[in-house]
C-alpha cells in the first residue's frame, strides 16, 4: 500500500511507497503519525511550494460494504504509437464494512425495552400527542450511518493526501443513455458499453431470472420478444432475458405463440411495456451520498454500474468491492491494482446500555461503568508480548477489555483470550473502526503471496515513539 505523507505542519503531501517511507524513518527524516492506515510526517519539509499530481478518491457504495480506492491520474505516452493515454494508477484500496444491521437491531432492542417500561411502569400516563413526523429526505439510521461513515473516510483521506477529485457510482445503469440514444456519445451507440448498460437494465427490470421458466442463477441471454427474424427491433421494450434452453426453444417464434400460459404472457407483456422507474435504478442512500460528496466542493464524477462492469471486464480486473471502486467512471488503462486491501470495519464505540438482558428481558449481567481498564479501552489497537506461560508469544490486534485486567485480543488468526494488561502496549487508540489487511494474493491466483509487505507498516522500528 502507498504510505500517506504529511509535511512538518501536518499538510498532506503525495503518498510514497513503503520502501521510501522505511528509508525516511530510518534516516530520521520522518516520524510515525498514525499506524493504521500508515501515515508519516516529514520533519524537514513544508508543502507550500509543492505542486501535486492529481489524486482521485473513487467510491463504489454498497449496502454492506463500500469500496474506496485512492488513485493517481497520470498520462503516459505509448512508445509504439506516440499516443498520449490517460492512466489510472491505484495507490490504496480500502473496503469500508458498514454496521447497518447492528444499528437496526440495537434500535429494535431499545424499542422493545421502552415498550415494556411503558406497559409495566407508566400504565396510566397519557400517551404523548402524536406530533412527530419525519422531515423530507429522512433516511433510516442504518442508512444514514452509511452516508456518514463514507463521508468521514473521505475527509480522513483528504487530511492525509492532496485529493483533487471524487468519483462515485450513482446508478446501476445510465437511464439517459438508454432512453435517448441519439444524445449520448458514440461509445454507447456502437461501442461495447451499450451492451453493458442494456444488460444491467434488463437484469434489474426482469428480476435476474428467465422470463419463461423463472430460472435463477444461470447465465441469461438477451432475448427478443418479437424475434429479429420477424422484424423485431433492438428497442429496450422488445428485449427480455431467457436462459439458454428457453432462448433456443423459442427460436424465431413470437412471444404470443411461445408462451402458452395466459397469465405468464400477460405478465411478460405488461413488464415489457412498462419502463423501469428511475427510483428503482437509483436508491435514496446513493443520492444522499452524492449530495454529501458534492458538499465537499471537490469536482465530482458520477458514473453508472454498467460502466464499472465494462471497465473491469476490459482491463481483466477481478471483482472485489475495492477494485470495483477503482474501475468506477472513466478509466482508459489501470495500473498497480494488484495490492493488498485494508478492510475497515465500522465497530461503533460501545453502547450506553449497562445491563445485559436475557431473551425475556431479565438482567443477565452488568457492564463496567467506566470505559478504561488499566489505561486500555475496548477497540484500542495493542501489541502484547507474553514472555512465558500457556499464552507465550506476541500478539497484535484489537483489544476487548475486562475489569479483571485479563484482556481478549482479536488478531488476524482469531481471538486470543486472557492476556494480562501488563503485557500490552498501546499502538493506536480506538476510533470506532477495526482494521484488517487482506493480502493481494487473496484475489490474484497463481502469484506468490507477499503478506509481509502488507504488514510492513506495523513492524517499522521506532513505532513505540508514536
Ligand atoms: Zn428459461
Short mmCIF file of N, CA, C and O in Angstrom, two decimals, residues 56-61 65-71 88 90 92-95 167-169 301 303 308 311-312 317-331 334:
data_model
loop_
_atom_site.label_atom_id
_atom_site.label_comp_id
_atom_site.label_asym_id
_atom_site.label_seq_id
_atom_site.Cartn_x
_atom_site.Cartn_y
_atom_site.Cartn_z
N UNK A 56 -7.39 11.10 -6.99
CA UNK A 56 -8.85 10.97 -7.01
C UNK A 56 -9.28 9.87 -6.05
O UNK A 56 -8.63 8.83 -5.98
N UNK A 57 -10.33 10.13 -5.30
CA UNK A 57 -10.92 9.08 -4.46
C UNK A 57 -12.12 8.54 -5.20
O UNK A 57 -12.99 9.30 -5.62
N UNK A 58 -12.16 7.23 -5.39
CA UNK A 58 -13.26 6.60 -6.12
C UNK A 58 -14.06 5.71 -5.19
O UNK A 58 -13.48 5.03 -4.34
N UNK A 59 -15.37 5.72 -5.37
CA UNK A 59 -16.26 5.01 -4.45
C UNK A 59 -17.19 4.06 -5.18
O UNK A 59 -17.69 4.40 -6.26
N UNK A 60 -17.39 2.93 -4.58
CA UNK A 60 -18.44 2.03 -5.07
C UNK A 60 -19.35 1.75 -3.88
O UNK A 60 -19.10 0.84 -3.10
N UNK A 61 -20.39 2.58 -3.68
CA UNK A 61 -21.21 2.42 -2.49
C UNK A 61 -22.05 1.16 -2.55
O UNK A 61 -22.67 0.88 -3.57
N UNK A 65 -20.91 -3.23 2.14
CA UNK A 65 -19.51 -2.83 2.01
C UNK A 65 -19.40 -1.73 0.96
O UNK A 65 -20.02 -1.83 -0.09
N UNK A 66 -18.64 -0.69 1.27
CA UNK A 66 -18.35 0.34 0.29
C UNK A 66 -16.88 0.23 -0.09
O UNK A 66 -16.02 0.24 0.78
N UNK A 67 -16.61 0.09 -1.37
CA UNK A 67 -15.23 0.06 -1.85
C UNK A 67 -14.72 1.47 -2.02
O UNK A 67 -15.43 2.34 -2.52
N UNK A 68 -13.49 1.72 -1.55
CA UNK A 68 -12.87 3.04 -1.70
C UNK A 68 -11.50 2.83 -2.32
O UNK A 68 -10.75 1.96 -1.88
N UNK A 69 -11.18 3.58 -3.36
CA UNK A 69 -9.86 3.46 -3.98
C UNK A 69 -9.27 4.85 -4.12
O UNK A 69 -9.96 5.78 -4.53
N UNK A 70 -8.00 4.98 -3.72
CA UNK A 70 -7.28 6.24 -3.94
C UNK A 70 -6.41 6.02 -5.17
O UNK A 70 -5.58 5.10 -5.18
N UNK A 71 -6.61 6.81 -6.21
CA UNK A 71 -5.86 6.60 -7.44
C UNK A 71 -5.16 7.90 -7.87
O UNK A 71 -5.59 9.00 -7.52
N UNK A 88 -4.88 5.27 -14.93
CA UNK A 88 -5.27 5.32 -13.53
C UNK A 88 -4.33 4.43 -12.75
O UNK A 88 -4.30 3.23 -12.98
N UNK A 90 -3.48 2.86 -9.27
CA UNK A 90 -4.10 2.62 -7.96
C UNK A 90 -3.04 2.77 -6.87
O UNK A 90 -1.97 2.16 -6.95
N UNK A 92 -4.08 3.11 -3.16
CA UNK A 92 -4.57 2.43 -1.96
C UNK A 92 -5.95 1.88 -2.20
O UNK A 92 -6.77 2.51 -2.87
N UNK A 93 -6.21 0.72 -1.63
CA UNK A 93 -7.54 0.11 -1.73
C UNK A 93 -8.10 -0.07 -0.32
O UNK A 93 -7.41 -0.59 0.56
N UNK A 94 -9.32 0.37 -0.13
CA UNK A 94 -9.98 0.20 1.17
C UNK A 94 -11.35 -0.43 0.95
O UNK A 94 -11.98 -0.20 -0.08
N UNK A 95 -11.78 -1.18 1.95
CA UNK A 95 -13.17 -1.65 1.96
C UNK A 95 -13.77 -1.29 3.30
O UNK A 95 -13.30 -1.73 4.34
N UNK A 167 -14.94 10.38 -7.47
CA UNK A 167 -15.80 9.66 -8.42
C UNK A 167 -16.66 8.72 -7.61
O UNK A 167 -16.19 8.11 -6.67
N UNK A 168 -17.92 8.60 -7.98
CA UNK A 168 -18.79 7.66 -7.28
C UNK A 168 -19.74 7.01 -8.26
O UNK A 168 -20.09 7.59 -9.28
N UNK A 169 -20.11 5.78 -7.92
CA UNK A 169 -21.12 5.11 -8.72
C UNK A 169 -22.45 5.56 -8.19
O UNK A 169 -22.72 5.43 -7.00
N UNK A 301 -17.44 13.20 -10.11
CA UNK A 301 -17.83 12.45 -11.31
C UNK A 301 -18.79 11.35 -10.88
O UNK A 301 -18.47 10.56 -10.01
N UNK A 303 -20.97 8.04 -12.04
CA UNK A 303 -20.93 7.07 -13.13
C UNK A 303 -21.94 5.97 -12.88
O UNK A 303 -22.58 5.91 -11.83
N UNK A 308 -18.73 0.52 -14.79
CA UNK A 308 -17.76 -0.14 -13.90
C UNK A 308 -17.51 -1.56 -14.36
O UNK A 308 -16.36 -2.00 -14.48
N UNK A 311 -15.46 -1.56 -17.52
CA UNK A 311 -14.03 -1.29 -17.25
C UNK A 311 -13.34 -2.51 -16.67
O UNK A 311 -12.23 -2.86 -17.04
N UNK A 312 -14.03 -3.16 -15.73
CA UNK A 312 -13.45 -4.32 -15.06
C UNK A 312 -13.20 -5.43 -16.07
O UNK A 312 -12.14 -6.05 -16.08
N UNK A 317 -9.74 -7.03 -14.54
CA UNK A 317 -9.59 -6.83 -13.10
C UNK A 317 -10.60 -7.72 -12.37
O UNK A 317 -11.77 -7.74 -12.75
N UNK A 318 -10.17 -8.50 -11.35
CA UNK A 318 -11.13 -9.34 -10.63
C UNK A 318 -12.13 -8.51 -9.85
O UNK A 318 -11.93 -7.31 -9.64
N UNK A 319 -13.20 -9.17 -9.40
CA UNK A 319 -14.25 -8.43 -8.71
C UNK A 319 -14.06 -8.45 -7.20
O UNK A 319 -14.15 -9.49 -6.58
N UNK A 320 -13.71 -7.30 -6.65
CA UNK A 320 -13.82 -7.09 -5.21
C UNK A 320 -14.43 -5.70 -5.07
O UNK A 320 -14.46 -4.95 -6.04
N UNK A 321 -14.89 -5.37 -3.88
CA UNK A 321 -15.53 -4.07 -3.71
C UNK A 321 -14.55 -2.94 -3.99
O UNK A 321 -14.88 -1.95 -4.65
N UNK A 322 -13.31 -3.09 -3.49
CA UNK A 322 -12.33 -2.03 -3.65
C UNK A 322 -11.91 -1.88 -5.11
O UNK A 322 -11.75 -0.77 -5.60
N UNK A 323 -11.75 -3.00 -5.81
CA UNK A 323 -11.35 -2.91 -7.22
C UNK A 323 -12.49 -2.39 -8.08
O UNK A 323 -12.26 -1.71 -9.08
N UNK A 324 -13.72 -2.70 -7.69
CA UNK A 324 -14.87 -2.11 -8.37
C UNK A 324 -14.79 -0.59 -8.27
O UNK A 324 -15.04 0.12 -9.24
N UNK A 325 -14.44 -0.12 -7.08
CA UNK A 325 -14.32 1.32 -6.88
C UNK A 325 -13.26 1.90 -7.81
O UNK A 325 -13.45 2.95 -8.42
N UNK A 326 -12.12 1.19 -7.94
CA UNK A 326 -11.03 1.69 -8.79
C UNK A 326 -11.48 1.77 -10.24
O UNK A 326 -10.96 2.56 -11.01
N UNK A 327 -12.47 0.95 -10.63
CA UNK A 327 -12.93 0.90 -12.02
C UNK A 327 -14.12 1.81 -12.29
O UNK A 327 -14.67 1.81 -13.38
N UNK A 328 -14.53 2.60 -11.29
CA UNK A 328 -15.69 3.48 -11.48
C UNK A 328 -15.33 4.62 -12.43
O UNK A 328 -14.21 5.13 -12.39
N UNK A 329 -16.26 4.99 -13.28
CA UNK A 329 -16.08 6.17 -14.13
C UNK A 329 -15.18 5.91 -15.32
O UNK A 329 -15.04 4.79 -15.78
N UNK A 330 -14.57 7.01 -15.78
CA UNK A 330 -13.76 6.91 -16.99
C UNK A 330 -12.40 6.33 -16.66
O UNK A 330 -11.63 6.91 -15.90
N UNK A 331 -12.09 5.16 -17.21
CA UNK A 331 -10.79 4.52 -16.98
C UNK A 331 -10.26 4.06 -18.33
O UNK A 331 -10.86 3.21 -18.98
N UNK A 334 -5.55 0.87 -16.43
CA UNK A 334 -5.45 0.84 -14.97
C UNK A 334 -4.19 0.06 -14.58
O UNK A 334 -3.90 -0.99 -15.15
#
